[in-house]
Amino acid sequence: MGVGGKFWDLLKPYARFEGLDFLRDKRVAVDLSYWIVQHETAIKKNSVPKPHLRLTFFRTINLFAKFGAFPVFVVDGTPSPLKSQARLARFYRFTIDSSTLPVAEEGILVERNQTFLKCVQECVELLELFGMPVLKAKGEAEALCAQLNSEGYVDACITADSDAFLFGAKCVVKCIRPNTKEPFECYCISDIEAGLGLKRKHLIAMSLLIGNDHDLNGVQGIGLDTALQFVQNFSEDEILNILHKIGNGDIPQYWGDIKSTEDAVSHSDESMPMVKSSHCSFCGHPGTKRAHFKFSCEYCINDNNEGCLKKPDGFKCNCSLCNKNRKEKEQKKHETWWIKVCSKIALETNFPNDEIVTMYLCENNGTFTVMGGGIIATDGPSISWGSPMTEMLVDFLVYHQPWQPSYIRQKMLPMLSTIYLREMATNPVQTLLCGQYEFDSIRRVKIRYGHQSYVVKWKKAASAISGVKYTAPVDSDLHLEEFMEVDEPNDLLDESSNPQIHVDGDCWFLLTDENMKLVHSAFPKKVDHFLQENERRELKRKRTSSLRSEESNGKLESPKSKGVQLSITEFYRSAKVQSQEKSGADLAKDSNCQVDRISKENRRVSSPNLSKSARRRLLFN
Ligand SMILES: [Zn+2]
Ligand SMILES: [Zn+2]
Ligand SMILES: [Zn+2]
């Protein structure tokens, strides 16, 4: 959607592919409707109920935790009728087989619109439970996204709607492929200007010529290439006035590059009569064949003085007269083209449509409040990020998705740990992650798609163990068998990293992947400790390996139980089973031994399923 034709194809050469940290600590505006519209391309038909909620859940967590961004979500206000029709068509094309669709009548359109708006509303509810800022645009969501971008409140917009540039966006993230080295496909207006010479008003002019979401047809008979060639002739300040002039039937003379550069020459020559000069038919140079036979051609001089050389195929004479003729011919061609294009434009009624131009240039697309560094704007919802209301979020998602509470908590953990680390970095007071985990240590460096992160070990704090707060709430109406695990598509934002349980003796830990810089700013001493330990281990390894090679018959080290990694879902399940067996009153009393039993239970339950490498580690470490 956006500008018609194959507009994105035109911009394709100016795409930038940015790495995982592109949006880290940056604000980014998300066109929520566009996200929702995409849902069916993301998930197989009917495999998941309410895919829009699922997508919004995972994408938000990934944007926030994995990519470290601060998303601002924007929803449509009242889009123009044409636009909402275009959007609905897209929404339903993916959801319903179009062949079974009844002819769209007004009633059906209204009903469909309500269904779509309900999806949007559910996503907004979810986002507000996440603590994310959600803004409502007056009209198009991408218009407010673009305005936030052009006024510097956000660094980029996430939308695949090329309209965003017409509304003033500076950087548009069109596509996110999370599981790649460079997940962000984005486009900057500065690159488009440098490459194609197009600024915002040029793009508006092009959209008027070839069509857009508000005027699907554009000018009859003008395509992308013609429109591009046309607007490139004018500066940004001129282009819209020129369109107005032509629209009124006042066709300006063509002053394309050919005439303008040759102006001086052609003017002085015009007064002179056109001289017909003869050219040698053999070599093609000025003169005649006969003359060249007598006195060899001055352009054909060769070593043997053998006269003219035969002209090669496609020979072009470069004498001033031939050049002039050629240029005049070329100019004639351009003039014809110009008049043809202008007449097509002049044929349109109400061109250019001022309403559309005004809409694109509007600088008041919604209200919002931005705090910090002195209040900048204060007439709407605040752009700020709160903490997720985890309990309500879990309830909301359990109601709408076939998920267990433990699954939801597990998937949310990266977001909670990111918030926790950010808080610790700015205000290092002694608090716990989720009220019960303390930062234990850094386990190792993890490299994925060429990107490094720390695997952090979180230890259940002693004070939290007596509370048993983090187990799933008991809900006797739901049976485990009713829940299905959803296969996660790999190429989408959907996959959030899986926190794991690490059992080490009688202690167990949560493991999460965290941004290295963030960990360092939150727990600098832990990072130093990790790096020193690493160095020591490295030295030791070098020493023992050199010792071994000297002895040449090293004995096997005695097997010693080391950590076992479990999937966190297993932990939650067994924890739930355990807690179901106990009455509430007993929970607190027995919790210490219960936790111990849980970890033992875990090891027992999962050991047959351990991966080869884990088993090997168990046996031989
Ligand atoms: Zn000749
Ligand atoms: Zn010659
Ligand atoms: Zn010539």
PDB file of N, CA and C in Angstrom, residues 422-497:
ATOM      1  N   ARG A 422      17.811  -2.405  32.830  1.00  0.00           N
ATOM      2  CA  ARG A 422      17.790  -0.958  32.571  1.00  0.00           C
ATOM      3  C   ARG A 422      17.621  -0.187  33.873  1.00  0.00           C
ATOM      4  N   GLU A 423      16.740  -0.703  34.735  1.00  0.00           N
ATOM      5  CA  GLU A 423      16.529  -0.030  36.022  1.00  0.00           C
ATOM      6  C   GLU A 423      17.787  -0.080  36.872  1.00  0.00           C
ATOM      7  N   MET A 424      18.428  -1.239  36.876  1.00  0.00           N
ATOM      8  CA  MET A 424      19.650  -1.375  37.670  1.00  0.00           C
ATOM      9  C   MET A 424      20.749  -0.463  37.136  1.00  0.00           C
ATOM     10  N   ALA A 425      20.742  -0.248  35.821  1.00  0.00           N
ATOM     11  CA  ALA A 425      21.781   0.598  35.221  1.00  0.00           C
ATOM     12  C   ALA A 425      21.594   2.060  35.624  1.00  0.00           C
ATOM     13  N   THR A 426      20.333   2.502  35.740  1.00  0.00           N
ATOM     14  CA  THR A 426      20.111   3.908  36.067  1.00  0.00           C
ATOM     15  C   THR A 426      20.001   4.129  37.572  1.00  0.00           C
ATOM     16  N   ASN A 427      19.482   3.133  38.290  1.00  0.00           N
ATOM     17  CA  ASN A 427      19.257   3.307  39.720  1.00  0.00           C
ATOM     18  C   ASN A 427      19.580   2.006  40.450  1.00  0.00           C
ATOM     19  N   PRO A 428      20.873   1.779  40.714  1.00  0.00           N
ATOM     20  CA  PRO A 428      21.288   0.469  41.238  1.00  0.00           C
ATOM     21  C   PRO A 428      20.930   0.270  42.715  1.00  0.00           C
ATOM     22  N   VAL A 429      19.644   0.034  42.987  1.00  0.00           N
ATOM     23  CA  VAL A 429      19.249  -0.345  44.346  1.00  0.00           C
ATOM     24  C   VAL A 429      19.013  -1.847  44.356  1.00  0.00           C
ATOM     25  N   GLN A 430      19.044  -2.419  45.549  1.00  0.00           N
ATOM     26  CA  GLN A 430      18.946  -3.867  45.644  1.00  0.00           C
ATOM     27  C   GLN A 430      17.501  -4.316  45.423  1.00  0.00           C
ATOM     28  N   THR A 431      17.157  -4.692  44.200  1.00  0.00           N
ATOM     29  CA  THR A 431      15.834  -5.259  43.940  1.00  0.00           C
ATOM     30  C   THR A 431      16.017  -6.593  43.243  1.00  0.00           C
ATOM     31  N   LEU A 432      14.903  -7.289  43.042  1.00  0.00           N
ATOM     32  CA  LEU A 432      14.972  -8.608  42.419  1.00  0.00           C
ATOM     33  C   LEU A 432      14.190  -8.602  41.117  1.00  0.00           C
ATOM     34  N   LEU A 433      14.639  -9.423  40.187  1.00  0.00           N
ATOM     35  CA  LEU A 433      13.907  -9.604  38.933  1.00  0.00           C
ATOM     36  C   LEU A 433      12.628 -10.377  39.247  1.00  0.00           C
ATOM     37  N   CYS A 434      11.498  -9.866  38.799  1.00  0.00           N
ATOM     38  CA  CYS A 434      10.186 -10.463  39.082  1.00  0.00           C
ATOM     39  C   CYS A 434       9.984 -10.622  40.584  1.00  0.00           C
ATOM     40  N   GLY A 435      10.666  -9.829  41.375  1.00  0.00           N
ATOM     41  CA  GLY A 435      10.520  -9.908  42.823  1.00  0.00           C
ATOM     42  C   GLY A 435      11.143 -11.148  43.431  1.00  0.00           C
ATOM     43  N   GLN A 436      11.863 -11.964  42.671  1.00  0.00           N
ATOM     44  CA  GLN A 436      12.387 -13.197  43.258  1.00  0.00           C
ATOM     45  C   GLN A 436      13.723 -13.702  42.705  1.00  0.00           C
ATOM     46  N   TYR A 437      14.227 -13.087  41.660  1.00  0.00           N
ATOM     47  CA  TYR A 437      15.503 -13.584  41.136  1.00  0.00           C
ATOM     48  C   TYR A 437      16.593 -12.549  41.330  1.00  0.00           C
ATOM     49  N   GLU A 438      17.755 -13.015  41.737  1.00  0.00           N
ATOM     50  CA  GLU A 438      18.875 -12.086  41.794  1.00  0.00           C
ATOM     51  C   GLU A 438      19.895 -12.458  40.732  1.00  0.00           C
ATOM     52  N   PHE A 439      20.582 -11.426  40.266  1.00  0.00           N
ATOM     53  CA  PHE A 439      21.617 -11.612  39.255  1.00  0.00           C
ATOM     54  C   PHE A 439      22.734 -12.430  39.890  1.00  0.00           C
ATOM     55  N   ASP A 440      22.961 -13.638  39.402  1.00  0.00           N
ATOM     56  CA  ASP A 440      24.004 -14.469  39.993  1.00  0.00           C
ATOM     57  C   ASP A 440      25.338 -14.227  39.305  1.00  0.00           C
ATOM     58  N   SER A 441      25.388 -14.537  38.024  1.00  0.00           N
ATOM     59  CA  SER A 441      26.663 -14.387  37.319  1.00  0.00           C
ATOM     60  C   SER A 441      26.430 -14.473  35.819  1.00  0.00           C
ATOM     61  N   ILE A 442      27.494 -14.229  35.088  1.00  0.00           N
ATOM     62  CA  ILE A 442      27.437 -14.427  33.639  1.00  0.00           C
ATOM     63  C   ILE A 442      27.971 -15.820  33.364  1.00  0.00           C
ATOM     64  N   ARG A 443      27.201 -16.591  32.636  1.00  0.00           N
ATOM     65  CA  ARG A 443      27.596 -17.976  32.409  1.00  0.00           C
ATOM     66  C   ARG A 443      28.572 -18.079  31.242  1.00  0.00           C
ATOM     67  N   ARG A 444      28.225 -17.409  30.158  1.00  0.00           N
ATOM     68  CA  ARG A 444      29.125 -17.477  29.005  1.00  0.00           C
ATOM     69  C   ARG A 444      28.734 -16.410  27.986  1.00  0.00           C
ATOM     70  N   VAL A 445      29.551 -16.308  26.944  1.00  0.00           N
ATOM     71  CA  VAL A 445      29.219 -15.434  25.819  1.00  0.00           C
ATOM     72  C   VAL A 445      28.565 -16.299  24.757  1.00  0.00           C
ATOM     73  N   LYS A 446      27.471 -15.810  24.228  1.00  0.00           N
ATOM     74  CA  LYS A 446      26.762 -16.568  23.205  1.00  0.00           C
ATOM     75  C   LYS A 446      26.859 -15.796  21.893  1.00  0.00           C
ATOM     76  N   ILE A 447      27.116 -16.503  20.819  1.00  0.00           N
ATOM     77  CA  ILE A 447      27.199 -15.835  19.519  1.00  0.00           C
ATOM     78  C   ILE A 447      26.120 -16.395  18.604  1.00  0.00           C
ATOM     79  N   ARG A 448      25.266 -15.498  18.128  1.00  0.00           N
ATOM     80  CA  ARG A 448      24.215 -15.920  17.194  1.00  0.00           C
ATOM     81  C   ARG A 448      24.147 -14.930  16.057  1.00  0.00           C
ATOM     82  N   TYR A 449      24.164 -15.419  14.841  1.00  0.00           N
ATOM     83  CA  TYR A 449      24.168 -14.561  13.651  1.00  0.00           C
ATOM     84  C   TYR A 449      25.248 -13.489  13.766  1.00  0.00           C
ATOM     85  N   GLY A 450      26.398 -13.901  14.267  1.00  0.00           N
ATOM     86  CA  GLY A 450      27.521 -12.981  14.364  1.00  0.00           C
ATOM     87  C   GLY A 450      27.366 -11.936  15.449  1.00  0.00           C
ATOM     88  N   HIS A 451      26.342 -12.100  16.283  1.00  0.00           N
ATOM     89  CA  HIS A 451      26.085 -11.096  17.306  1.00  0.00           C
ATOM     90  C   HIS A 451      26.313 -11.702  18.690  1.00  0.00           C
ATOM     91  N   GLN A 452      27.093 -10.998  19.514  1.00  0.00           N
ATOM     92  CA  GLN A 452      27.421 -11.545  20.828  1.00  0.00           C
ATOM     93  C   GLN A 452      26.446 -11.079  21.897  1.00  0.00           C
ATOM     94  N   SER A 453      26.151 -11.983  22.825  1.00  0.00           N
ATOM     95  CA  SER A 453      25.361 -11.595  23.994  1.00  0.00           C
ATOM     96  C   SER A 453      25.858 -12.400  25.192  1.00  0.00           C
ATOM     97  N   TYR A 454      25.473 -11.963  26.387  1.00  0.00           N
ATOM     98  CA  TYR A 454      25.815 -12.718  27.588  1.00  0.00           C
ATOM     99  C   TYR A 454      24.666 -13.640  27.955  1.00  0.00           C
ATOM    100  N   VAL A 455      24.991 -14.858  28.372  1.00  0.00           N
ATOM    101  CA  VAL A 455      23.984 -15.713  28.993  1.00  0.00           C
ATOM    102  C   VAL A 455      24.088 -15.461  30.497  1.00  0.00           C
ATOM    103  N   VAL A 456      23.019 -14.895  31.052  1.00  0.00           N
ATOM    104  CA  VAL A 456      23.045 -14.500  32.461  1.00  0.00           C
ATOM    105  C   VAL A 456      22.346 -15.556  33.311  1.00  0.00           C
ATOM    106  N   LYS A 457      22.971 -15.874  34.452  1.00  0.00           N
ATOM    107  CA  LYS A 457      22.374 -16.815  35.410  1.00  0.00           C
ATOM    108  C   LYS A 457      21.635 -16.027  36.482  1.00  0.00           C
ATOM    109  N   TRP A 458      20.358 -16.307  36.622  1.00  0.00           N
ATOM    110  CA  TRP A 458      19.548 -15.670  37.665  1.00  0.00           C
ATOM    111  C   TRP A 458      19.256 -16.710  38.732  1.00  0.00           C
ATOM    112  N   LYS A 459      19.520 -16.345  39.982  1.00  0.00           N
ATOM    113  CA  LYS A 459      19.325 -17.297  41.067  1.00  0.00           C
ATOM    114  C   LYS A 459      18.088 -16.905  41.850  1.00  0.00           C
ATOM    115  N   LYS A 460      17.299 -17.896  42.197  1.00  0.00           N
ATOM    116  CA  LYS A 460      16.120 -17.598  43.008  1.00  0.00           C
ATOM    117  C   LYS A 460      16.603 -17.140  44.380  1.00  0.00           C
ATOM    118  N   ALA A 461      16.180 -15.924  44.766  1.00  0.00           N
ATOM    119  CA  ALA A 461      16.659 -15.369  46.022  1.00  0.00           C
ATOM    120  C   ALA A 461      16.068 -16.128  47.196  1.00  0.00           C
ATOM    121  N   ALA A 462      16.843 -16.229  48.287  1.00  0.00           N
ATOM    122  CA  ALA A 462      16.412 -16.997  49.457  1.00  0.00           C
ATOM    123  C   ALA A 462      15.081 -16.483  49.988  1.00  0.00           C
ATOM    124  N   SER A 463      14.907 -15.159  49.979  1.00  0.00           N
ATOM    125  CA  SER A 463      13.678 -14.589  50.531  1.00  0.00           C
ATOM    126  C   SER A 463      12.472 -14.979  49.688  1.00  0.00           C
ATOM    127  N   ALA A 464      12.696 -15.205  48.408  1.00  0.00           N
ATOM    128  CA  ALA A 464      11.575 -15.501  47.521  1.00  0.00           C
ATOM    129  C   ALA A 464      11.146 -16.956  47.622  1.00  0.00           C
ATOM    130  N   ILE A 465      12.065 -17.818  48.034  1.00  0.00           N
ATOM    131  CA  ILE A 465      11.750 -19.247  48.040  1.00  0.00           C
ATOM    132  C   ILE A 465      10.577 -19.543  48.959  1.00  0.00           C
ATOM    133  N   SER A 466      10.513 -18.855  50.109  1.00  0.00           N
ATOM    134  CA  SER A 466       9.416 -19.130  51.028  1.00  0.00           C
ATOM    135  C   SER A 466       8.080 -18.672  50.453  1.00  0.00           C
ATOM    136  N   GLY A 467       8.117 -17.730  49.524  1.00  0.00           N
ATOM    137  CA  GLY A 467       6.872 -17.198  48.978  1.00  0.00           C
ATOM    138  C   GLY A 467       6.255 -18.071  47.898  1.00  0.00           C
ATOM    139  N   VAL A 468       7.054 -18.821  47.164  1.00  0.00           N
ATOM    140  CA  VAL A 468       6.608 -19.612  46.009  1.00  0.00           C
ATOM    141  C   VAL A 468       5.683 -18.773  45.136  1.00  0.00           C
ATOM    142  N   LYS A 469       6.205 -17.629  44.700  1.00  0.00           N
ATOM    143  CA  LYS A 469       5.353 -16.703  43.962  1.00  0.00           C
ATOM    144  C   LYS A 469       5.323 -17.004  42.469  1.00  0.00           C
ATOM    145  N   TYR A 470       6.364 -17.613  41.982  1.00  0.00           N
ATOM    146  CA  TYR A 470       6.500 -17.651  40.536  1.00  0.00           C
ATOM    147  C   TYR A 470       5.882 -18.890  39.906  1.00  0.00           C
ATOM    148  N   THR A 471       5.238 -19.721  40.716  1.00  0.00           N
ATOM    149  CA  THR A 471       4.594 -20.891  40.125  1.00  0.00           C
ATOM    150  C   THR A 471       3.273 -20.468  39.512  1.00  0.00           C
ATOM    151  N   ALA A 472       2.798 -21.283  38.605  1.00  0.00           N
ATOM    152  CA  ALA A 472       1.578 -20.932  37.900  1.00  0.00           C
ATOM    153  C   ALA A 472       0.390 -20.989  38.849  1.00  0.00           C
ATOM    154  N   PRO A 473      -0.575 -20.078  38.672  1.00  0.00           N
ATOM    155  CA  PRO A 473      -1.764 -20.152  39.509  1.00  0.00           C
ATOM    156  C   PRO A 473      -2.540 -21.433  39.206  1.00  0.00           C
ATOM    157  N   VAL A 474      -3.085 -22.043  40.240  1.00  0.00           N
ATOM    158  CA  VAL A 474      -3.805 -23.304  40.048  1.00  0.00           C
ATOM    159  C   VAL A 474      -5.178 -23.003  39.460  1.00  0.00           C
ATOM    160  N   ASP A 475      -5.483 -23.653  38.384  1.00  0.00           N
ATOM    161  CA  ASP A 475      -6.773 -23.440  37.744  1.00  0.00           C
ATOM    162  C   ASP A 475      -7.336 -24.803  37.394  1.00  0.00           C
ATOM    163  N   SER A 476      -8.234 -25.290  38.236  1.00  0.00           N
ATOM    164  CA  SER A 476      -8.668 -26.684  38.109  1.00  0.00           C
ATOM    165  C   SER A 476      -9.506 -26.915  36.854  1.00  0.00           C
ATOM    166  N   ASP A 477     -10.038 -25.850  36.274  1.00  0.00           N
ATOM    167  CA  ASP A 477     -10.879 -26.030  35.087  1.00  0.00           C
ATOM    168  C   ASP A 477     -10.067 -26.376  33.844  1.00  0.00           C
ATOM    169  N   LEU A 478      -8.799 -26.066  33.885  1.00  0.00           N
ATOM    170  CA  LEU A 478      -7.984 -26.274  32.690  1.00  0.00           C
ATOM    171  C   LEU A 478      -7.118 -27.516  32.853  1.00  0.00           C
ATOM    172  N   HIS A 479      -7.096 -28.314  31.842  1.00  0.00           N
ATOM    173  CA  HIS A 479      -6.249 -29.501  31.883  1.00  0.00           C
ATOM    174  C   HIS A 479      -5.082 -29.307  30.944  1.00  0.00           C
ATOM    175  N   LEU A 480      -3.969 -29.827  31.356  1.00  0.00           N
ATOM    176  CA  LEU A 480      -2.760 -29.637  30.562  1.00  0.00           C
ATOM    177  C   LEU A 480      -2.936 -30.144  29.143  1.00  0.00           C
ATOM    178  N   GLU A 481      -3.699 -31.218  29.003  1.00  0.00           N
ATOM    179  CA  GLU A 481      -3.822 -31.843  27.683  1.00  0.00           C
ATOM    180  C   GLU A 481      -4.506 -30.925  26.681  1.00  0.00           C
ATOM    181  N   GLU A 482      -5.271 -29.974  27.206  1.00  0.00           N
ATOM    182  CA  GLU A 482      -6.003 -29.106  26.291  1.00  0.00           C
ATOM    183  C   GLU A 482      -5.096 -28.104  25.588  1.00  0.00           C
ATOM    184  N   PHE A 483      -3.958 -27.887  26.158  1.00  0.00           N
ATOM    185  CA  PHE A 483      -3.081 -26.878  25.570  1.00  0.00           C
ATOM    186  C   PHE A 483      -2.229 -27.477  24.476  1.00  0.00           C
ATOM    187  N   MET A 484      -2.044 -26.683  23.448  1.00  0.00           N
ATOM    188  CA  MET A 484      -1.150 -27.173  22.404  1.00  0.00           C
ATOM    189  C   MET A 484       0.040 -26.237  22.311  1.00  0.00           C
ATOM    190  N   GLU A 485       1.139 -26.824  21.996  1.00  0.00           N
ATOM    191  CA  GLU A 485       2.316 -26.001  21.763  1.00  0.00           C
ATOM    192  C   GLU A 485       2.270 -25.527  20.321  1.00  0.00           C
ATOM    193  N   VAL A 486       2.571 -24.277  20.124  1.00  0.00           N
ATOM    194  CA  VAL A 486       2.489 -23.730  18.776  1.00  0.00           C
ATOM    195  C   VAL A 486       3.872 -23.750  18.139  1.00  0.00           C
ATOM    196  N   ASP A 487       3.922 -24.288  16.951  1.00  0.00           N
ATOM    197  CA  ASP A 487       5.195 -24.246  16.223  1.00  0.00           C
ATOM    198  C   ASP A 487       5.471 -22.815  15.810  1.00  0.00           C
ATOM    199  N   GLU A 488       6.668 -22.385  16.028  1.00  0.00           N
ATOM    200  CA  GLU A 488       6.958 -20.991  15.734  1.00  0.00           C
ATOM    201  C   GLU A 488       7.652 -20.855  14.390  1.00  0.00           C
ATOM    202  N   PRO A 489       7.078 -20.027  13.533  1.00  0.00           N
ATOM    203  CA  PRO A 489       7.743 -19.806  12.247  1.00  0.00           C
ATOM    204  C   PRO A 489       9.101 -19.150  12.466  1.00  0.00           C
ATOM    205  N   ASN A 490      10.032 -19.524  11.642  1.00  0.00           N
ATOM    206  CA  ASN A 490      11.402 -19.080  11.873  1.00  0.00           C
ATOM    207  C   ASN A 490      11.710 -17.717  11.305  1.00  0.00           C
ATOM    208  N   ASP A 491      10.988 -17.359  10.245  1.00  0.00           N
ATOM    209  CA  ASP A 491      11.408 -16.163   9.524  1.00  0.00           C
ATOM    210  C   ASP A 491      10.674 -14.924  10.011  1.00  0.00           C
ATOM    211  N   LEU A 492       9.986 -15.041  11.135  1.00  0.00           N
ATOM    212  CA  LEU A 492       9.235 -13.885  11.599  1.00  0.00           C
ATOM    213  C   LEU A 492       9.751 -13.399  12.924  1.00  0.00           C
ATOM    214  N   LEU A 493       9.209 -12.272  13.308  1.00  0.00           N
ATOM    215  CA  LEU A 493       9.580 -11.705  14.595  1.00  0.00           C
ATOM    216  C   LEU A 493       9.117 -12.590  15.736  1.00  0.00           C
ATOM    217  N   ASP A 494       8.387 -13.634  15.413  1.00  0.00           N
ATOM    218  CA  ASP A 494       7.701 -14.390  16.437  1.00  0.00           C
ATOM    219  C   ASP A 494       8.597 -15.069  17.438  1.00  0.00           C
ATOM    220  N   GLU A 495       9.729 -15.510  16.992  1.00  0.00           N
ATOM    221  CA  GLU A 495      10.487 -16.349  17.884  1.00  0.00           C
ATOM    222  C   GLU A 495      11.215 -15.495  18.909  1.00  0.00           C
ATOM    223  N   SER A 496      10.805 -15.586  20.160  1.00  0.00           N
ATOM    224  CA  SER A 496      11.588 -14.915  21.185  1.00  0.00           C
ATOM    225  C   SER A 496      12.473 -15.975  21.818  1.00  0.00           C
ATOM    226  N   SER A 497      13.590 -15.534  22.370  1.00  0.00           N
ATOM    227  CA  SER A 497      14.539 -16.513  22.870  1.00  0.00           C
ATOM    228  C   SER A 497      13.943 -17.232  24.074  1.00  0.00           C
TER     229      SER A 497
END
